[in-house]
Amino acid sequence: MVIAQRLKGNKVPAYLQDLVDLTGAADEPAKNPKIAVENATKWLDGFVEKIVPVPKQITVQRAYRKTSDLSHKDAVLLDRLEEKLIDSVKKGNE
């Protein structure tokens, strides 16, 4: 609709331009300064929100499920760790 309005030589209504600014690509600057500031704030917040505290103890788990070297006990342990990881990711995304 915006392109059609511009091709006709009509001015694009402010509400329509605001919609384009809100839903447009991140690399295209918004024409409305208020929306431009909101988009920049969201972009910057994306860096800060992803900071995760480092755990006191890091345990590395490696699995070789495609080989026959994995014992039943190790497979059960890996399954429990996988469930725990999935649960923690789900809780983190809520």
C-alpha atoms as a printed R data frame, in Angstrom:
   type eleno elety resid chain resno      x       y      z
1  ATOM     1    CA   MET     A     1  0.000   0.000  0.000
2  ATOM     2    CA   VAL     A     2  2.811   2.399  0.801
3  ATOM     3    CA   ILE     A     3  4.471   1.832 -2.561
4  ATOM     4    CA   ALA     A     4  1.131   2.246 -4.353
5  ATOM     5    CA   GLN     A     5  0.555   5.559 -2.563
6  ATOM     6    CA   ARG     A     6  4.029   6.792 -3.457
7  ATOM     7    CA   LEU     A     7  3.689   5.703 -7.093
8  ATOM     8    CA   LYS     A     8  0.454   7.682 -7.338
9  ATOM     9    CA   GLY     A     9  2.288  10.705 -5.974
10 ATOM    10    CA   ASN     A    10  0.217  10.720 -2.782
11 ATOM    11    CA   LYS     A    11  1.611  11.368  0.647
12 ATOM    12    CA   VAL     A    12  1.698   8.206  2.765
13 ATOM    13    CA   PRO     A    13 -0.578   8.549  5.831
14 ATOM    14    CA   ALA     A    14  1.312   8.786  9.118
15 ATOM    15    CA   TYR     A    15 -0.355   5.677 10.587
16 ATOM    16    CA   LEU     A    16  0.735   3.648  7.567
17 ATOM    17    CA   GLN     A    17  4.301   4.974  7.702
18 ATOM    18    CA   ASP     A    18  4.413   4.171 11.429
19 ATOM    19    CA   LEU     A    19  3.320   0.610 10.643
20 ATOM    20    CA   VAL     A    20  6.110   0.306  8.075
21 ATOM    21    CA   ASP     A    21  8.604   1.708 10.594
22 ATOM    22    CA   LEU     A    22  7.498  -0.745 13.298
23 ATOM    23    CA   THR     A    23  7.534  -3.825 11.090
24 ATOM    24    CA   GLY     A    24 10.288  -2.926  8.646
25 ATOM    25    CA   ALA     A    25 13.774  -4.375  8.390
26 ATOM    26    CA   ALA     A    26 16.212  -3.502 11.156
27 ATOM    27    CA   ASP     A    27 18.696  -1.977  8.718
28 ATOM    28    CA   GLU     A    28 16.154   0.549  7.396
29 ATOM    29    CA   PRO     A    29 15.883   3.658  9.563
30 ATOM    30    CA   ALA     A    30 12.429   4.673 10.742
31 ATOM    31    CA   LYS     A    31 11.055   8.005  9.538
32 ATOM    32    CA   ASN     A    32  9.288   8.639 12.851
33 ATOM    33    CA   PRO     A    33 11.946   9.683 15.420
34 ATOM    34    CA   LYS     A    34 10.002   8.162 18.328
35 ATOM    35    CA   ILE     A    35  9.845   4.778 16.609
36 ATOM    36    CA   ALA     A    36 13.516   5.063 15.621
37 ATOM    37    CA   VAL     A    37 14.454   5.510 19.283
38 ATOM    38    CA   GLU     A    38 12.244   2.561 20.310
39 ATOM    39    CA   ASN     A    39 13.850   0.339 17.649
40 ATOM    40    CA   ALA     A    40 17.354   1.384 18.697
41 ATOM    41    CA   THR     A    41 16.521   0.727 22.362
42 ATOM    42    CA   LYS     A    42 15.205  -2.761 21.543
43 ATOM    43    CA   TRP     A    43 18.319  -3.464 19.496
44 ATOM    44    CA   LEU     A    44 20.641  -2.360 22.299
45 ATOM    45    CA   ASP     A    45 18.625  -4.249 24.923
46 ATOM    46    CA   GLY     A    46 19.229  -7.395 22.885
47 ATOM    47    CA   PHE     A    47 22.890  -7.243 23.860
48 ATOM    48    CA   VAL     A    48 22.263  -6.722 27.564
49 ATOM    49    CA   GLU     A    49 19.515  -9.323 28.000
50 ATOM    50    CA   LYS     A    50 21.742 -12.111 26.734
51 ATOM    51    CA   ILE     A    51 24.325 -11.746 29.503
52 ATOM    52    CA   VAL     A    52 24.250 -14.907 31.600
53 ATOM    53    CA   PRO     A    53 26.198 -15.309 34.836
54 ATOM    54    CA   VAL     A    54 28.994 -17.851 34.671
55 ATOM    55    CA   PRO     A    55 28.265 -20.948 36.778
56 ATOM    56    CA   LYS     A    56 30.655 -21.795 39.608
57 ATOM    57    CA   GLN     A    57 31.238 -25.269 38.233
58 ATOM    58    CA   ILE     A    58 31.191 -26.188 34.572
59 ATOM    59    CA   THR     A    59 30.752 -29.830 33.637
60 ATOM    60    CA   VAL     A    60 31.401 -30.938 30.085
61 ATOM    61    CA   GLN     A    61 29.417 -33.904 28.822
62 ATOM    62    CA   ARG     A    62 30.285 -35.613 25.564
63 ATOM    63    CA   ALA     A    63 28.226 -38.322 23.963
64 ATOM    64    CA   TYR     A    64 29.060 -40.782 21.250
65 ATOM    65    CA   ARG     A    65 25.601 -42.224 20.668
66 ATOM    66    CA   LYS     A    66 26.357 -43.333 17.128
67 ATOM    67    CA   THR     A    67 29.065 -45.687 18.324
68 ATOM    68    CA   SER     A    68 28.483 -48.753 20.449
69 ATOM    69    CA   ASP     A    69 30.884 -47.487 23.138
70 ATOM    70    CA   LEU     A    70 28.116 -45.899 25.234
71 ATOM    71    CA   SER     A    71 27.006 -48.013 28.197
72 ATOM    72    CA   HIS     A    72 23.371 -48.196 29.311
73 ATOM    73    CA   LYS     A    73 24.248 -46.284 32.485
74 ATOM    74    CA   ASP     A    74 25.873 -43.495 30.448
75 ATOM    75    CA   ALA     A    75 22.897 -43.374 28.071
76 ATOM    76    CA   VAL     A    76 20.501 -42.962 31.014
77 ATOM    77    CA   LEU     A    77 22.709 -40.213 32.471
78 ATOM    78    CA   LEU     A    78 22.785 -38.370 29.148
79 ATOM    79    CA   ASP     A    79 19.014 -38.683 28.783
80 ATOM    80    CA   ARG     A    80 18.533 -37.146 32.253
81 ATOM    81    CA   LEU     A    81 20.971 -34.333 31.464
82 ATOM    82    CA   GLU     A    82 19.187 -33.662 28.181
83 ATOM    83    CA   GLU     A    83 15.804 -33.452 29.937
84 ATOM    84    CA   LYS     A    84 17.292 -31.124 32.544
85 ATOM    85    CA   LEU     A    85 18.745 -28.898 29.815
86 ATOM    86    CA   ILE     A    86 15.455 -28.786 27.902
87 ATOM    87    CA   ASP     A    87 13.554 -27.900 31.093
88 ATOM    88    CA   SER     A    88 15.989 -25.116 31.968
89 ATOM    89    CA   VAL     A    89 15.745 -23.676 28.454
90 ATOM    90    CA   LYS     A    90 11.933 -23.768 28.605
91 ATOM    91    CA   LYS     A    91 11.962 -22.011 31.988
92 ATOM    92    CA   GLY     A    92 14.387 -19.415 30.664
93 ATOM    93    CA   ASN     A    93 12.121 -18.656 27.703
94 ATOM    94    CA   GLU     A    94  8.945 -18.217 29.747
